[in-house]
Amino acid sequence: PSCRRYVSGGRCKSTARLEGKVVIITGANTGIGKETARDLAQRGKVIIACRDIAKAEAAASEIRAETGNQQVIVKKLDLADTKSIREFAEKFLAEEKELHILINNAGVMLCPYSKTADGFEMHLGVNHLGHFLLTFLLLERLKQCAPARIVNVSSLAHHGGRIRFHDLQGEKCYNRGLAYCHSKLANVLFTRELARRLQGKSQRQAEFTANALHPGSVYSELVRHSFVMTWLWRIFSFFLKTPCEGAQTSIYCAVAEELDSVTGQYFSDCQPAYVSPQGRDDETAKKLWSVSCELLGIQWD
């Protein structure tokens, strides 16, 4: 029915091949990450970077069987632990000579207050800081392999977010719904500032892009920390995208030829979408960048 068609949203129509190219997708053992991996595995080599190796191996073997592509590889990555992120990057750089597409897809949502191994609030730590560090560690390899793309999975929820520098870790005041929104706004601001910085850096600058996206409201495991949301998701599943439909914009940002030189943008349903005023604030983006570097103990100029 047309209602279902409306809900399903845009489709990525690109048939671009990724022969000889390497893609990393974080959190690709379930939900839209897994569907993104399934699609891209029909095009080229995919590395599934996940915390839960058993789940990731199950997803990878299913994708290998379905696509006939044996180049679907699992590597351990726990975004809630900077030591694991550094180990993943070190191993990857030692084993793989190429990297063309990095999809920062993994995320947590609506967690009760908790901290990562490094003492960061869980949403900020996994959704923003973990991917910030991962991108930093892999950036040189991406540059060497340009044309390259960085794709950050954000959310419409960024509209409800604020970057509260006075209470970044939510210690004074914590609301798990808002914490998720704040982290998704951080994704948008990170993408914006990263794109700005990349533009002057590479001789082939148009060929090195960073974009963010909203996948849509997807029926997935992301709401598992909230009984109410899980219940609502079940009732309204007809009005939610399937993970396959939700993966379309990630796939689009990763492969669509018309985005070859498009950078610093935010997409939804495979087309440019409205960014909240907070998400367009360059001063906040710059400040978040330097605070993130400080928290992670890195120098990223």
GROMACS .gro file of C-alpha atoms in nm:
model
  301
    1PRO     CA    1   0.000   0.000   0.000
    2SER     CA    2   0.105   0.358  -0.058
    3CYS     CA    3   0.128   0.427   0.317
    4ARG     CA    4   0.391   0.155   0.350
    5ARG     CA    5   0.572   0.295   0.046
    6TYR     CA    6   0.578   0.637   0.208
    7VAL     CA    7   0.720   0.494   0.531
    8SER     CA    8   0.989   0.299   0.347
    9GLY     CA    9   1.143   0.626   0.221
   10GLY     CA   10   1.415   0.674  -0.041
   11ARG     CA   11   1.612   0.393  -0.203
   12CYS     CA   12   1.973   0.402  -0.308
   13LYS     CA   13   1.963   0.340  -0.681
   14SER     CA   14   2.338   0.346  -0.740
   15THR     CA   15   2.487   0.030  -0.890
   16ALA     CA   16   2.844   0.147  -0.818
   17ARG     CA   17   3.091  -0.139  -0.779
   18LEU     CA   18   3.359  -0.137  -0.512
   19GLU     CA   19   3.604  -0.385  -0.664
   20GLY     CA   20   3.942  -0.350  -0.501
   21LYS     CA   21   3.794  -0.118  -0.239
   22VAL     CA   22   3.771  -0.169   0.135
   23VAL     CA   23   3.483  -0.058   0.360
   24ILE     CA   24   3.474  -0.057   0.741
   25ILE     CA   25   3.130  -0.054   0.907
   26THR     CA   26   3.107  -0.028   1.285
   27GLY     CA   27   2.827  -0.214   1.461
   28ALA     CA   28   2.739  -0.414   1.153
   29ASN     CA   29   2.624  -0.732   1.327
   30THR     CA   30   2.262  -0.621   1.358
   31GLY     CA   31   2.004  -0.367   1.235
   32ILE     CA   32   2.089  -0.112   0.968
   33GLY     CA   33   2.462  -0.178   1.003
   34LYS     CA   34   2.412  -0.540   0.902
   35GLU     CA   35   2.190  -0.441   0.608
   36THR     CA   36   2.448  -0.184   0.497
   37ALA     CA   37   2.713  -0.457   0.510
   38ARG     CA   38   2.488  -0.695   0.316
   39ASP     CA   39   2.446  -0.444   0.034
   40LEU     CA   40   2.809  -0.333   0.019
   41ALA     CA   41   2.930  -0.694   0.027
   42GLN     CA   42   2.767  -0.732  -0.315
   43ARG     CA   43   3.000  -0.456  -0.434
   44GLY     CA   44   3.335  -0.507  -0.259
   45LYS     CA   45   3.531  -0.599   0.054
   46VAL     CA   46   3.361  -0.528   0.387
   47ILE     CA   47   3.507  -0.525   0.735
   48ILE     CA   48   3.253  -0.565   1.014
   49ALA     CA   49   3.387  -0.398   1.328
   50CYS     CA   50   3.193  -0.509   1.637
   51ARG     CA   51   3.215  -0.565   2.008
   52ASP     CA   52   3.029  -0.896   2.003
   53ILE     CA   53   3.243  -1.128   1.791
   54ALA     CA   54   3.004  -1.425   1.802
   55LYS     CA   55   2.714  -1.216   1.674
   56ALA     CA   56   2.937  -1.051   1.415
   57GLU     CA   57   3.063  -1.388   1.286
   58ALA     CA   58   2.706  -1.514   1.253
   59ALA     CA   59   2.612  -1.202   1.053
   60ALA     CA   60   2.925  -1.224   0.839
   61SER     CA   61   2.877  -1.591   0.748
   62GLU     CA   62   2.514  -1.522   0.657
   63ILE     CA   63   2.625  -1.235   0.432
   64ARG     CA   64   2.908  -1.442   0.279
   65ALA     CA   65   2.665  -1.725   0.199
   66GLU     CA   66   2.411  -1.487   0.050
   67THR     CA   67   2.645  -1.272  -0.160
   68GLY     CA   68   2.909  -1.530  -0.244
   69ASN     CA   69   3.168  -1.274  -0.132
   70GLN     CA   70   3.426  -1.430   0.099
   71GLN     CA   71   3.575  -1.086   0.165
   72VAL     CA   72   3.344  -1.013   0.458
   73ILE     CA   73   3.575  -0.999   0.757
   74VAL     CA   74   3.508  -0.957   1.127
   75LYS     CA   75   3.735  -0.755   1.356
   76LYS     CA   76   3.684  -0.679   1.722
   77LEU     CA   77   3.606  -0.318   1.814
   78ASP     CA   78   3.458  -0.193   2.139
   79LEU     CA   79   3.377   0.176   2.101
   80ALA     CA   80   3.327   0.206   2.477
   81ASP     CA   81   3.699   0.148   2.532
   82THR     CA   82   3.970   0.362   2.370
   83LYS     CA   83   4.224   0.082   2.422
   84SER     CA   84   4.011  -0.147   2.203
   85ILE     CA   85   3.973   0.130   1.941
   86ARG     CA   86   4.350   0.179   1.927
   87GLU     CA   87   4.411  -0.197   1.905
   88PHE     CA   88   4.158  -0.229   1.624
   89ALA     CA   89   4.318   0.055   1.426
   90GLU     CA   90   4.670  -0.077   1.480
   91LYS     CA   91   4.574  -0.426   1.363
   92PHE     CA   92   4.375  -0.297   1.070
   93LEU     CA   93   4.659  -0.073   0.950
   94ALA     CA   94   4.905  -0.361   0.981
   95GLU     CA   95   4.685  -0.608   0.792
   96GLU     CA   96   4.509  -0.395   0.530
   97LYS     CA   97   4.681  -0.164   0.288
   98GLU     CA   98   4.361   0.004   0.165
   99LEU     CA   99   4.063   0.186   0.311
  100HIS     CA  100   3.815   0.378   0.099
  101ILE     CA  101   3.495   0.406   0.303
  102LEU     CA  102   3.449   0.436   0.679
  103ILE     CA  103   3.090   0.408   0.801
  104ASN     CA  104   3.056   0.512   1.166
  105ASN     CA  105   2.730   0.331   1.223
  106ALA     CA  106   2.741   0.174   1.571
  107GLY     CA  107   2.545   0.343   1.845
  108VAL     CA  108   2.378   0.309   2.181
  109MET     CA  109   2.042   0.461   2.268
  110LEU     CA  110   1.850   0.527   2.589
  111CYS     CA  111   2.105   0.362   2.821
  112PRO     CA  112   2.061   0.410   3.192
  113TYR     CA  113   2.342   0.633   3.322
  114SER     CA  114   2.670   0.449   3.282
  115LYS     CA  115   3.028   0.518   3.182
  116THR     CA  116   3.271   0.379   2.927
  117ALA     CA  117   3.603   0.222   3.023
  118ASP     CA  118   3.754   0.572   3.005
  119GLY     CA  119   3.489   0.736   3.222
  120PHE     CA  120   3.288   0.903   2.946
  121GLU     CA  121   2.908   0.908   2.964
  122MET     CA  122   2.801   0.608   2.753
  123HIS     CA  123   2.609   0.787   2.472
  124LEU     CA  124   2.874   1.054   2.424
  125GLY     CA  125   3.155   0.801   2.464
  126VAL     CA  126   3.031   0.544   2.212
  127ASN     CA  127   2.831   0.752   1.964
  128HIS     CA  128   3.067   1.048   1.942
  129LEU     CA  129   3.407   1.010   2.109
  130GLY     CA  130   3.461   0.647   2.005
  131HIS     CA  131   3.398   0.727   1.639
  132PHE     CA  132   3.594   1.052   1.665
  133LEU     CA  133   3.901   0.858   1.780
  134LEU     CA  134   3.851   0.580   1.525
  135THR     CA  135   3.829   0.833   1.241
  136PHE     CA  136   4.140   1.011   1.367
  137LEU     CA  137   4.339   0.685   1.373
  138LEU     CA  138   4.231   0.579   1.023
  139LEU     CA  139   4.241   0.920   0.854
  140GLU     CA  140   4.587   0.893   0.696
  141ARG     CA  141   4.502   0.561   0.534
  142LEU     CA  142   4.177   0.707   0.396
  143LYS     CA  143   4.370   1.005   0.258
  144GLN     CA  144   4.622   0.779   0.085
  145CYS     CA  145   4.338   0.589  -0.080
  146ALA     CA  146   4.135   0.890  -0.198
  147PRO     CA  147   3.875   0.911  -0.338
  148ALA     CA  148   3.751   0.820   0.010
  149ARG     CA  149   3.436   0.878   0.214
  150ILE     CA  150   3.347   0.904   0.580
  151VAL     CA  151   2.982   0.843   0.661
  152ASN     CA  152   2.848   0.924   1.008
  153VAL     CA  153   2.511   0.782   1.107
  154SER     CA  154   2.336   1.054   1.309
  155SER     CA  155   1.963   1.098   1.363
  156LEU     CA  156   1.668   1.332   1.340
  157ALA     CA  157   1.705   1.329   1.720
  158HIS     CA  158   1.992   1.579   1.679
  159HIS     CA  159   1.717   1.845   1.668
  160GLY     CA  160   1.658   1.783   2.039
  161GLY     CA  161   2.027   1.794   2.127
  162ARG     CA  162   2.248   2.061   2.283
  163ILE     CA  163   2.620   2.046   2.347
  164ARG     CA  164   2.631   2.121   2.719
  165PHE     CA  165   3.000   2.196   2.769
  166HIS     CA  166   2.942   2.268   3.140
  167ASP     CA  167   2.808   1.913   3.190
  168LEU     CA  168   2.929   1.711   2.893
  169GLN     CA  169   2.931   1.381   3.085
  170GLY     CA  170   2.581   1.434   3.227
  171GLU     CA  171   2.700   1.417   3.587
  172LYS     CA  172   2.494   1.714   3.707
  173CYS     CA  173   2.180   1.630   3.519
  174TYR     CA  174   2.105   1.317   3.315
  175ASN     CA  175   1.814   1.220   3.095
  176ARG     CA  176   1.877   0.918   2.874
  177GLY     CA  177   1.656   1.041   2.591
  178LEU     CA  178   1.832   1.377   2.583
  179ALA     CA  179   2.174   1.216   2.622
  180TYR     CA  180   2.104   1.029   2.298
  181CYS     CA  181   1.996   1.353   2.126
  182HIS     CA  182   2.311   1.534   2.245
  183SER     CA  183   2.533   1.256   2.106
  184LYS     CA  184   2.356   1.263   1.769
  185LEU     CA  185   2.403   1.642   1.750
  186ALA     CA  186   2.771   1.578   1.822
  187ASN     CA  187   2.778   1.349   1.514
  188VAL     CA  188   2.641   1.630   1.295
  189LEU     CA  189   2.885   1.889   1.433
  190PHE     CA  190   3.179   1.648   1.402
  191THR     CA  191   3.090   1.583   1.037
  192ARG     CA  192   3.064   1.954   0.967
  193GLU     CA  193   3.398   2.043   1.123
  194LEU     CA  194   3.571   1.738   0.974
  195ALA     CA  195   3.452   1.831   0.624
  196ARG     CA  196   3.573   2.189   0.676
  197ARG     CA  197   3.916   2.069   0.785
  198LEU     CA  198   3.950   1.813   0.507
  199GLN     CA  199   3.875   2.064   0.234
  200GLY     CA  200   4.206   2.238   0.252
  201LYS     CA  201   4.411   1.929   0.328
  202SER     CA  202   4.417   1.704   0.024
  203GLN     CA  203   4.530   1.802  -0.323
  204ARG     CA  204   4.234   1.601  -0.441
  205GLN     CA  205   4.008   1.759  -0.185
  206ALA     CA  206   3.685   1.702  -0.372
  207GLU     CA  207   3.759   1.332  -0.349
  208PHE     CA  208   3.771   1.313   0.028
  209THR     CA  209   3.430   1.368   0.182
  210ALA     CA  210   3.247   1.342   0.515
  211ASN     CA  211   2.868   1.337   0.539
  212ALA     CA  212   2.610   1.258   0.808
  213LEU     CA  213   2.264   1.109   0.782
  214HIS     CA  214   1.936   1.020   0.950
  215PRO     CA  215   1.842   0.660   0.867
  216GLY     CA  216   1.474   0.706   0.954
  217SER     CA  217   1.277   0.550   1.237
  218VAL     CA  218   1.382   0.190   1.208
  219TYR     CA  219   1.247  -0.126   1.368
  220SER     CA  220   1.574  -0.247   1.523
  221GLU     CA  221   1.738  -0.349   1.850
  222LEU     CA  222   1.854   0.006   1.919
  223VAL     CA  223   1.568   0.068   2.164
  224ARG     CA  224   1.645  -0.243   2.370
  225HIS     CA  225   1.732  -0.040   2.683
  226SER     CA  226   1.381   0.101   2.707
  227PHE     CA  227   1.083  -0.122   2.784
  228VAL     CA  228   0.836   0.150   2.678
  229MET     CA  229   1.011   0.217   2.347
  230THR     CA  230   1.040  -0.156   2.274
  231TRP     CA  231   0.669  -0.189   2.336
  232LEU     CA  232   0.580   0.117   2.122
  233TRP     CA  233   0.812   0.001   1.845
  234ARG     CA  234   0.626  -0.330   1.836
  235ILE     CA  235   0.283  -0.169   1.818
  236PHE     CA  236   0.383   0.081   1.550
  237SER     CA  237   0.614  -0.147   1.353
  238PHE     CA  238   0.399  -0.096   1.042
  239PHE     CA  239   0.497   0.272   1.049
  240LEU     CA  240   0.867   0.204   1.098
  241LYS     CA  241   1.128   0.128   0.836
  242THR     CA  242   1.270  -0.220   0.815
  243PRO     CA  243   1.647  -0.231   0.877
  244CYS     CA  244   1.694  -0.278   0.501
  245GLU     CA  245   1.495   0.041   0.430
  246GLY     CA  246   1.680   0.219   0.710
  247ALA     CA  247   2.017   0.128   0.558
  248GLN     CA  248   1.942   0.295   0.223
  249THR     CA  249   2.074   0.641   0.311
  250SER     CA  250   2.396   0.497   0.459
  251ILE     CA  251   2.449   0.301   0.138
  252TYR     CA  252   2.365   0.609  -0.068
  253CYS     CA  253   2.620   0.824   0.118
  254ALA     CA  254   2.880   0.550   0.077
  255VAL     CA  255   2.848   0.480  -0.295
  256ALA     CA  256   2.630   0.728  -0.490
  257GLU     CA  257   2.833   0.876  -0.776
  258GLU     CA  258   2.658   1.211  -0.751
  259LEU     CA  259   2.807   1.259  -0.404
  260ASP     CA  260   3.167   1.232  -0.525
  261SER     CA  261   3.244   1.591  -0.430
  262VAL     CA  262   2.963   1.658  -0.182
  263THR     CA  263   3.089   1.705   0.174
  264GLY     CA  264   2.975   1.835   0.512
  265GLN     CA  265   2.610   1.761   0.433
  266TYR     CA  266   2.331   1.582   0.617
  267PHE     CA  267   2.098   1.340   0.438
  268SER     CA  268   1.771   1.162   0.501
  269ASP     CA  269   1.582   0.934   0.258
  270CYS     CA  270   1.873   0.962   0.013
  271GLN     CA  271   1.843   1.338  -0.020
  272PRO     CA  272   1.972   1.648   0.162
  273ALA     CA  273   1.776   1.719   0.481
  274TYR     CA  274   1.723   2.006   0.721
  275VAL     CA  275   1.985   2.049   0.994
  276SER     CA  276   1.890   2.211   1.324
  277PRO     CA  277   2.040   2.557   1.399
  278GLN     CA  278   2.253   2.388   1.670
  279GLY     CA  279   2.387   2.152   1.405
  280ARG     CA  280   2.497   2.446   1.190
  281ASP     CA  281   2.682   2.633   1.463
  282ASP     CA  282   3.046   2.649   1.353
  283GLU     CA  283   3.170   2.788   1.684
  284THR     CA  284   3.018   2.498   1.876
  285ALA     CA  285   3.159   2.256   1.618
  286LYS     CA  286   3.511   2.395   1.664
  287LYS     CA  287   3.485   2.393   2.041
  288LEU     CA  288   3.348   2.038   2.047
  289TRP     CA  289   3.642   1.933   1.829
  290SER     CA  290   3.903   2.072   2.067
  291VAL     CA  291   3.724   1.943   2.378
  292SER     CA  292   3.701   1.597   2.216
  293CYS     CA  293   4.074   1.601   2.141
  294GLU     CA  294   4.144   1.700   2.501
  295LEU     CA  295   3.926   1.424   2.645
  296LEU     CA  296   4.090   1.164   2.420
  297GLY     CA  297   4.442   1.299   2.469
  298ILE     CA  298   4.508   1.344   2.098
  299GLN     CA  299   4.637   1.624   1.877
  300TRP     CA  300   4.432   1.655   1.563
  301ASP     CA  301   4.505   1.972   1.371
   0.00000   0.00000   0.00000
